[in-house]
């Protein structure tokens, strides 16, 4: 690891050359020199053509980031290397969810078949207290846990990427981080959707002078597609990370400035929060299903519990015979989801604080009993208590997938929680998360996703909040068969489940498995939400006839997945968020 001396070559120049090799159509950088790029504003803009002759594949929510990852694979980097580059690049080019100031889950299956789950989720600061998000009236203060410095947990991303590199990386660290630094320093052309998102949040960014300086145009105009977004402070921070590794986030000027800004902004971050943060290796949970092995992440993610309950329970019913849009299929999945969410919300949290082993909740006898006694595809079961108001669903977080030529695969879901996190920027030019809202500010009350959670997820210093983020890797006959994940708060769980069902039960082609309509139900509120116009009138009428409340929803999830498809990797970027410049780059398997 790390023996190759790093040769400082411009990423933008390499991107230009690399893309030519990838047979993508691009605007190459004229002389291959960064200076030239700076003068002309030239940028490497790739179209979505599939390159040929590549071994390995990548899929993410943003073009530059995916291509940067492919270039690492081209240079002989492994899936971990490419994922590190991709993650740092997203912190620049997809600032609503890509991050340095957030956290996430990293699932890795090594070429030798070993699997690893690296948890780099935010933790509650050492000064956090159970009541910190209750207002003077004793009620949860929504704004405090979602906006501004007080909403921020200790960010884990830099530590997580460093840990992944130390354990499994191949190319030099600096080589992997520099592409992001260059994208920040020289700028990149924003997509139409990014422009729209920045314009929409202009007044929010306006409340934070540092965020305003980066995300509100100095000339007062709206952002437009193709505008260059330059992030000078972020570039310096990334250069420091490239040179110093995680040390840049442990002590020193970046940490001091972040802690001072937090204090000034009413937050509670302290130097020891950064000095003591630990990315953790946790158990991967493997689910045997349909001759496959589904690798999932354990608490503080709820992915393992959810999938380990849902996949076997649904096997008790003939979904494939019914068809994926049949009312029985939809109602059954909704009912089973409600039960799974009930267990999730009741029992899960940081594993260090859970009073019951979560594995009890996937005991086959328990699941079987429940399938027989409580599930009926032609029945609507209301939740036991009064439902809280359905919240507006935020649409951020992001997932990326990578496979390499040796058979390694990485699935990473990462987030600032809400779109652009807490909407405050550290002096180092990175946005802070509002992950503290994933805790139950008051156990028994709904958070921004309407999730009503328990003591196991109350705010406690150094705890990690319960998450729905669920990176998944599917293995067939000892080889990686699929890599997937999604954003969407609690809808992440149903999204991942439904893509698995589409691919492996309904046997859809990779693109169709991702594109097929999705719907979501959780315990409370008991409404079945469906993507507007996509469930079919007959199905909806049948559900309503059962008494099932239904509601139209915006597109659910944003899956960036890779599937084995014959001798090729099929990398699929979800068509739902077309405007965000998503790209998937496919390649041959070996
Ligand atoms: O960890 C979680 O479950 C949430 N913080 C994820 C947030 C999310 O996906 C928001 N986007 N849609």
XYZ file of C-alpha atoms and ligand atoms in Angstrom:
602
model
C 0.000 0.000 0.000
C 1.121 3.498 -0.852
C 4.534 2.622 -2.259
C 3.981 4.321 -5.581
C 5.400 7.838 -5.385
C 2.734 10.393 -6.120
C 3.252 12.320 -9.263
C 1.340 15.575 -9.126
C -0.470 15.673 -12.401
C -3.470 17.843 -12.954
C -6.657 15.917 -12.467
C -8.434 18.114 -14.956
C -5.803 17.379 -17.554
C -5.950 13.714 -16.727
C -9.690 13.805 -16.857
C -9.442 15.244 -20.329
C -7.000 12.610 -21.502
C -8.678 9.851 -19.588
C -12.001 10.632 -21.084
C -10.559 10.425 -24.537
C -9.362 6.974 -23.659
C -12.797 6.209 -22.347
C -14.154 7.191 -25.731
C -16.427 9.753 -24.142
C -17.134 12.987 -25.946
C -15.545 15.775 -24.026
C -14.189 19.248 -24.291
C -10.558 18.442 -23.634
C -8.360 20.872 -21.799
C -6.273 22.576 -24.481
C -2.707 22.096 -23.339
C -3.231 19.612 -20.578
C -2.095 22.244 -18.117
C -4.101 23.466 -15.206
C -3.142 27.046 -15.961
C -4.728 26.736 -19.320
C -7.849 25.427 -17.701
C -7.848 28.350 -15.344
C -7.445 30.901 -18.118
C -9.972 29.516 -20.481
C -12.391 28.135 -17.971
C -12.183 24.936 -19.988
C -13.777 22.003 -18.339
C -14.032 18.363 -18.955
C -17.659 17.768 -19.631
C -18.512 14.223 -20.420
C -21.603 13.117 -22.175
C -23.200 9.956 -20.994
C -21.801 7.696 -23.646
C -20.658 4.342 -22.467
C -16.921 3.866 -22.729
C -15.625 0.602 -24.029
C -12.798 -1.605 -22.920
C -12.955 -0.601 -19.271
C -12.661 -3.187 -16.556
C -14.707 -2.190 -13.569
C -17.616 0.202 -13.287
C -18.907 3.141 -11.289
C -22.239 4.837 -10.767
C -22.961 8.024 -8.869
C -25.197 11.058 -8.837
C -22.701 13.338 -10.551
C -20.741 13.166 -13.770
C -17.338 14.560 -12.804
C -17.204 12.416 -9.711
C -17.997 9.186 -11.546
C -15.455 9.884 -14.218
C -12.786 10.741 -11.663
C -13.421 7.342 -10.093
C -13.150 5.580 -13.439
C -9.840 7.240 -14.029
C -8.549 5.802 -10.772
C -9.662 2.352 -11.918
C -7.912 2.931 -15.230
C -4.705 3.681 -13.398
C -4.885 0.399 -11.545
C -6.615 1.649 -8.416
C -8.989 -0.744 -6.749
C -12.664 -0.198 -5.931
C -11.750 1.332 -2.566
C -9.397 3.836 -4.194
C -12.019 4.771 -6.754
C -14.683 5.119 -4.063
C -12.446 7.452 -2.062
C -11.902 9.664 -5.086
C -15.582 9.549 -5.916
C -16.579 10.492 -2.366
C -14.243 13.467 -2.155
C -15.263 14.631 -5.626
C -18.946 14.545 -4.640
C -18.105 16.809 -1.693
C -17.266 19.394 -4.356
C -19.595 18.663 -7.237
C -22.705 17.469 -5.397
C -22.734 19.716 -2.349
C -26.306 18.964 -1.316
C -25.208 15.521 -0.111
C -21.561 14.836 -0.962
C -19.567 16.043 1.985
C -16.619 16.526 4.257
C -18.935 17.707 7.039
C -21.146 14.609 7.177
C -20.845 10.855 7.412
C -22.009 7.559 6.027
C -21.560 3.826 5.638
C -18.921 2.088 3.518
C -19.513 -1.544 2.556
C -16.628 -3.370 0.899
C -16.315 -6.852 -0.500
C -12.694 -7.642 -1.172
C -11.534 -9.787 -4.105
C -10.764 -12.622 -1.661
C -14.412 -12.687 -0.586
C -13.921 -10.998 2.795
C -16.545 -8.372 3.538
C -16.242 -5.251 5.627
C -18.555 -2.569 6.935
C -16.953 0.703 7.902
C -19.225 3.033 9.844
C -18.170 6.676 9.485
C -21.460 8.119 10.672
C -21.558 11.315 12.671
C -21.543 11.031 16.455
C -23.230 13.261 19.002
C -20.657 15.765 20.292
C -19.235 15.152 23.763
C -21.224 18.147 25.005
C -24.555 16.811 23.669
C -27.389 16.342 26.140
C -30.675 14.550 26.003
C -32.723 17.745 26.258
C -30.706 19.868 23.865
C -33.435 19.943 21.215
C -36.339 20.670 23.516
C -37.673 24.222 23.606
C -38.619 26.178 26.744
C -42.066 24.569 26.572
C -40.493 21.110 26.763
C -41.505 20.334 23.186
C -39.063 19.350 20.406
C -37.596 22.423 18.749
C -37.481 21.351 15.116
C -35.374 24.279 13.977
C -32.652 23.587 16.532
C -32.095 20.026 15.324
C -32.246 20.848 11.630
C -30.787 24.324 11.041
C -27.510 25.877 12.082
C -24.496 24.705 14.032
C -26.386 23.149 16.911
C -27.843 20.574 14.511
C -24.416 19.236 13.535
C -22.975 15.950 14.688
C -19.218 15.337 14.591
C -18.427 14.674 10.927
C -16.879 11.304 10.133
C -16.239 11.409 6.391
C -12.545 12.317 6.331
C -11.794 9.767 9.048
C -13.811 7.109 7.259
C -12.110 7.617 3.912
C -8.707 7.628 5.606
C -9.475 4.425 7.463
C -10.660 2.736 4.256
C -7.470 3.781 2.547
C -5.239 2.620 5.382
C -6.909 -0.777 5.393
C -7.567 -1.508 1.757
C -6.264 1.265 -0.495
C -3.683 0.728 -3.202
C -2.868 4.040 -4.911
C -1.360 6.900 -2.863
C -3.833 8.887 -0.771
C -2.819 12.197 -2.274
C -3.563 10.951 -5.766
C -7.055 10.017 -4.638
C -7.932 13.328 -2.986
C -6.387 15.731 -5.487
C -9.110 15.397 -8.151
C -11.588 16.862 -5.694
C -9.187 19.648 -4.741
C -8.783 20.561 -8.375
C -12.480 20.504 -9.075
C -12.925 22.911 -6.166
C -10.018 25.122 -7.127
C -10.674 25.486 -10.830
C -14.399 25.007 -10.729
C -16.757 22.780 -12.621
C -19.813 23.405 -14.737
C -22.958 22.961 -12.703
C -25.948 21.061 -13.988
C -29.367 22.631 -14.526
C -30.682 20.877 -11.437
C -27.787 22.048 -9.284
C -28.396 25.596 -10.513
C -32.076 25.292 -9.647
C -31.306 23.889 -6.198
C -28.855 26.680 -5.430
C -31.337 29.304 -6.620
C -34.110 27.765 -4.567
C -32.042 27.904 -1.394
C -30.601 31.343 -1.994
C -32.282 32.921 1.028
C -31.183 30.035 3.289
C -27.582 30.371 2.159
C -27.955 34.123 2.559
C -28.273 33.615 6.313
C -24.759 32.193 6.523
C -22.070 34.552 5.181
C -19.657 31.744 4.302
C -22.270 29.695 2.494
C -23.504 32.826 0.768
C -20.050 33.614 -0.501
C -19.854 30.266 -2.266
C -23.423 29.458 -3.171
C -24.941 32.871 -3.907
C -23.581 34.553 -7.023
C -21.686 37.764 -6.283
C -23.358 39.573 -9.181
C -26.797 38.821 -7.779
C -27.839 36.781 -10.829
C -29.418 33.385 -10.610
C -27.232 30.391 -11.291
C -27.631 28.840 -14.719
C -26.646 25.502 -16.138
C -22.987 25.538 -17.163
C -21.923 28.246 -14.694
C -18.582 27.529 -13.114
C -18.758 26.844 -9.378
C -15.399 27.597 -7.800
C -14.844 26.750 -4.107
C -11.520 28.231 -3.066
C -11.689 27.555 0.656
C -12.827 24.016 0.073
C -9.903 23.559 -2.319
C -7.445 24.593 0.418
C -9.060 22.194 2.849
C -8.862 19.371 0.325
C -5.226 20.141 -0.444
C -4.536 19.964 3.293
C -6.348 16.620 3.516
C -4.424 15.364 0.483
C -1.126 16.254 2.114
C -1.794 15.512 5.770
C -4.435 12.823 5.609
C -6.898 12.610 8.462
C -4.530 14.623 10.655
C -5.908 17.728 8.946
C -9.254 16.977 10.622
C -7.890 15.880 14.005
C -6.113 19.021 15.181
C -4.806 22.209 13.631
C -6.291 25.164 11.826
C -9.235 23.457 10.107
C -10.477 22.031 13.377
C -9.830 25.205 15.346
C -11.712 27.289 12.815
C -14.615 24.833 12.716
C -14.913 24.742 16.494
C -14.767 28.538 16.713
C -17.473 28.901 14.042
C -19.604 26.356 15.852
C -19.309 28.246 19.114
C -20.112 31.524 17.439
C -23.128 29.945 15.743
C -24.587 28.421 18.913
C -23.168 24.935 18.319
C -21.409 22.663 20.784
C -18.503 21.145 18.843
C -15.223 20.962 20.773
C -11.662 20.108 19.707
C -11.923 16.707 21.408
C -14.842 15.795 19.166
C -12.462 15.787 16.215
C -9.489 14.379 18.101
C -11.507 11.421 19.420
C -13.793 10.517 16.508
C -13.459 6.853 15.587
C -14.608 5.245 12.352
C -15.740 1.755 13.318
C -15.595 -1.624 11.666
C -18.916 -3.314 12.356
C -20.394 -6.676 11.441
C -21.758 -7.202 7.960
C -25.035 -9.104 8.081
C -25.388 -11.684 5.300
C -28.861 -12.713 4.257
C -29.254 -15.974 2.377
C -31.975 -15.324 -0.160
C -32.891 -17.082 -3.412
C -29.472 -18.691 -3.688
C -27.824 -15.296 -3.237
C -25.989 -13.722 -0.381
C -27.197 -10.201 0.373
C -24.596 -8.229 2.336
C -26.163 -5.546 4.522
C -25.067 -3.103 7.212
C -25.965 -3.551 10.875
C -26.921 -0.877 13.452
C -26.669 2.062 13.640
C -28.091 1.353 10.178
C -31.508 -0.226 10.067
C -30.719 -1.792 6.693
C -29.854 -5.230 8.005
C -32.947 -5.522 10.201
C -35.262 -4.266 7.500
C -33.964 -6.487 4.706
C -33.501 -9.509 6.953
C -37.162 -9.224 7.935
C -38.601 -8.341 4.559
C -36.804 -10.667 2.165
C -37.692 -13.977 3.895
C -41.201 -12.885 4.849
C -42.052 -11.972 1.275
C -40.818 -15.395 0.153
C -43.905 -16.820 1.864
C -46.090 -15.257 -0.834
C -46.175 -15.786 -4.634
C -45.143 -12.281 -5.636
C -43.670 -13.350 -8.967
C -46.964 -14.976 -9.924
C -48.975 -11.935 -8.888
C -46.714 -9.447 -10.685
C -44.991 -6.366 -9.372
C -47.836 -3.901 -9.744
C -50.598 -6.222 -8.609
C -52.581 -4.752 -5.687
C -51.793 -7.847 -3.592
C -48.082 -7.381 -4.104
C -48.220 -3.693 -3.245
C -50.463 -4.106 -0.223
C -48.473 -7.016 1.140
C -45.175 -5.175 0.812
C -46.725 -2.109 2.457
C -48.102 -4.128 5.376
C -44.813 -5.968 5.882
C -42.923 -2.682 5.722
C -45.134 -1.227 8.431
C -44.249 -4.127 10.745
C -40.558 -3.881 9.955
C -40.572 -0.134 10.637
C -42.330 -0.760 13.945
C -39.468 -2.977 15.089
C -36.909 -0.587 13.667
C -38.289 2.400 15.480
C -38.929 0.566 18.716
C -35.649 -1.238 19.147
C -32.838 0.194 17.076
C -30.267 2.862 17.748
C -26.548 2.979 18.350
C -25.673 -0.673 19.057
C -23.934 0.418 22.239
C -27.295 1.548 23.607
C -29.734 -1.055 22.335
C -31.424 -2.981 25.111
C -32.333 -5.942 22.928
C -30.104 -7.739 20.409
C -31.489 -6.882 17.006
C -30.869 -10.455 15.850
C -33.823 -11.533 18.037
C -35.982 -9.649 15.590
C -34.960 -11.762 12.627
C -35.419 -15.127 14.239
C -37.059 -17.282 11.531
C -39.770 -18.487 13.923
C -40.707 -14.933 14.824
C -40.815 -13.913 11.174
C -42.792 -16.952 10.125
C -45.319 -16.461 12.895
C -45.707 -12.882 11.888
C -46.066 -13.701 8.214
C -48.829 -16.147 8.979
C -50.642 -14.235 11.703
C -50.267 -10.622 10.686
C -49.854 -10.415 6.945
C -52.639 -10.596 4.454
C -52.299 -9.138 0.961
C -55.947 -8.180 1.014
C -56.074 -6.353 4.302
C -55.158 -2.905 5.558
C -53.959 -2.828 9.165
C -53.875 0.595 10.773
C -51.049 1.354 13.204
C -51.771 0.952 16.901
C -51.562 4.636 17.866
C -52.610 7.951 16.374
C -50.550 8.805 13.359
C -48.444 11.951 13.373
C -48.664 14.310 10.410
C -46.852 13.063 7.342
C -43.723 15.146 6.865
C -42.444 16.566 3.611
C -39.755 14.178 2.457
C -36.366 15.673 1.858
C -34.601 14.212 -1.113
C -30.950 14.285 -0.280
C -28.138 11.958 0.692
C -26.397 10.111 -2.054
C -25.221 6.631 -2.908
C -22.360 5.500 -5.141
C -21.229 2.088 -6.297
C -17.910 0.867 -7.682
C -16.551 -2.480 -8.868
C -12.998 -3.178 -9.952
C -11.243 -5.623 -12.249
C -10.169 -7.939 -9.426
C -13.709 -8.571 -8.203
C -13.708 -5.989 -5.400
C -16.859 -3.933 -4.847
C -17.730 -0.901 -2.763
C -21.147 0.517 -1.853
C -21.180 3.846 -0.035
C -24.151 5.869 1.141
C -23.220 9.258 2.533
C -25.121 12.302 3.694
C -25.414 15.680 5.348
C -28.957 14.521 6.219
C -31.087 17.350 4.777
C -30.257 18.901 1.445
C -27.062 20.956 2.014
C -27.214 19.803 5.638
C -27.638 22.405 8.350
C -27.097 25.159 5.714
C -24.039 26.458 7.532
C -20.516 26.348 6.202
C -17.318 25.848 8.150
C -14.497 28.319 7.493
C -12.815 25.473 5.601
C -15.504 25.782 2.924
C -17.481 22.625 3.695
C -21.126 22.385 4.740
C -22.088 20.926 8.088
C -24.562 18.088 8.553
C -27.802 18.228 10.519
C -27.589 14.574 11.441
C -28.577 15.268 15.054
C -32.164 15.301 13.793
C -31.867 11.555 13.186
C -31.940 11.116 16.946
C -35.295 11.089 18.697
C -35.206 14.635 20.168
C -38.010 13.362 22.356
C -38.538 9.599 22.230
C -42.074 8.964 21.051
C -42.265 12.095 18.858
C -41.822 12.259 15.093
C -38.637 13.604 13.498
C -38.480 15.313 10.084
C -39.247 12.019 8.342
C -42.194 11.252 10.609
C -40.198 8.485 12.285
C -41.295 8.000 15.860
C -38.363 6.402 17.629
C -37.479 5.168 21.089
C -35.084 5.592 24.013
C -32.559 3.503 22.101
C -32.194 6.505 19.817
C -32.334 9.357 22.345
C -29.622 12.031 22.208
C -26.599 10.900 24.214
C -23.053 12.248 23.925
C -20.843 10.114 21.638
C -23.773 8.070 20.377
C -24.455 7.606 16.689
C -28.020 8.298 15.548
C -30.054 5.520 13.977
C -29.959 5.609 10.183
C -31.856 4.219 7.234
C -28.845 4.349 4.924
C -28.402 0.891 3.438
C -25.568 0.173 1.085
C -25.988 -3.379 -0.209
C -23.808 -5.840 -2.139
C -25.306 -9.004 -3.611
C -23.106 -12.057 -4.116
C -23.936 -15.017 -6.353
C -21.734 -18.116 -6.421
C -18.951 -16.262 -4.670
C -18.919 -13.325 -7.101
C -20.363 -9.857 -6.795
C -23.654 -9.699 -8.647
C -24.987 -6.258 -7.660
C -23.985 -3.156 -5.733
C -26.677 -0.670 -4.760
C -28.102 1.887 -2.377
C -30.135 5.079 -2.348
C -30.935 8.322 -0.560
C -34.408 9.061 0.749
C -34.518 8.942 4.543
C -36.743 6.019 5.497
C -37.652 5.470 1.851
C -34.066 4.274 1.391
C -35.110 0.989 2.957
C -38.077 0.434 0.710
C -36.172 1.620 -2.333
C -33.343 -0.847 -1.815
C -35.823 -3.624 -1.086
C -37.859 -2.898 -4.195
C -34.839 -2.781 -6.491
C -33.791 -6.187 -5.137
C -37.301 -7.536 -5.734
C -37.438 -6.046 -9.213
C -34.130 -7.608 -10.180
C -34.279 -10.979 -8.471
C -37.978 -11.803 -8.025
C -39.514 -10.067 -11.024
C -36.324 -10.689 -13.033
C -36.129 -7.266 -14.614
C -33.179 -6.034 -16.653
C -30.803 -3.801 -14.652
C -32.149 -0.487 -16.009
C -35.741 -1.576 -15.472
C -35.060 -2.796 -11.947
C -33.952 0.723 -11.068
C -36.494 2.614 -13.137
C -39.616 0.613 -12.148
C -42.148 2.506 -9.995
C -41.639 2.525 -6.246
C -43.900 3.068 -3.274
C -43.340 3.420 0.449
C -45.078 2.718 3.689
C -43.735 2.984 7.211
C -45.346 2.275 10.537
C -46.675 5.747 11.131
C -48.086 7.513 9.227
C -49.745 4.456 7.632
C -50.144 6.104 4.257
C -48.845 4.239 1.243
C -46.971 6.807 -0.798
C -46.461 6.165 -4.484
C -44.643 7.969 -7.235
C -47.107 10.290 -8.910
C -48.820 8.705 -11.861
C -46.839 5.487 -11.686
C -48.837 2.934 -9.739
C -51.789 2.458 -12.070
C -55.388 3.381 -11.414
C -56.690 -0.138 -10.898
C -54.064 -0.880 -8.307
C -54.779 2.352 -6.464
C -58.501 1.740 -6.475
C -57.990 -1.777 -5.145
C -55.829 -0.468 -2.294
C -58.323 2.219 -1.421
C -61.098 -0.347 -1.400
C -59.195 -2.122 1.383
C -59.141 1.126 3.363
C -55.446 1.700 2.714
C -54.733 5.459 2.750
C -52.648 6.425 -0.288
C -50.862 9.567 -1.351
C -48.960 10.767 -4.369
C -45.290 11.406 -3.804
C -42.367 12.901 -5.641
C -39.946 10.353 -7.135
C -38.749 7.980 -4.415
C -35.033 7.345 -4.028
C -32.086 7.789 -6.336
C -30.364 4.486 -6.919
C -26.874 4.352 -8.366
C -26.262 0.670 -8.862
C -24.099 -1.810 -10.701
C -25.350 -5.203 -11.830
C -23.582 -8.135 -13.373
C -25.161 -8.555 -16.788
C -23.608 -11.402 -18.716
C -19.963 -10.546 -19.399
C -20.519 -6.862 -18.699
C -21.125 -4.665 -15.731
C -24.331 -2.693 -16.143
C -23.898 0.516 -14.171
C -27.204 2.288 -13.755
C -27.823 5.824 -12.565
C -31.418 6.358 -11.561
C -33.375 8.199 -14.264
C -35.467 9.900 -11.578
C -33.127 12.791 -10.985
C -32.064 13.177 -14.566
C -31.182 16.806 -14.125
C -28.460 16.269 -11.579
C -26.055 15.091 -14.263
C -25.952 11.542 -13.118
C -23.701 9.197 -14.893
C -22.891 5.574 -14.798
C -19.863 4.147 -16.484
C -19.928 0.502 -17.393
C -17.213 -1.912 -18.222
C -16.259 -5.502 -18.832
C -16.034 -7.828 -15.875
C -12.567 -9.320 -16.200
O -29.269 8.403 7.955
C -30.423 8.578 7.612
O -31.282 7.732 7.635
C -30.796 9.949 7.072
N -29.929 10.939 7.624
C -30.737 9.920 5.599
C -31.228 11.212 5.051
C -31.688 11.111 3.695
O -31.596 10.114 3.037
C -32.290 12.342 3.192
N -32.741 12.143 1.907
N -33.459 11.865 1.252
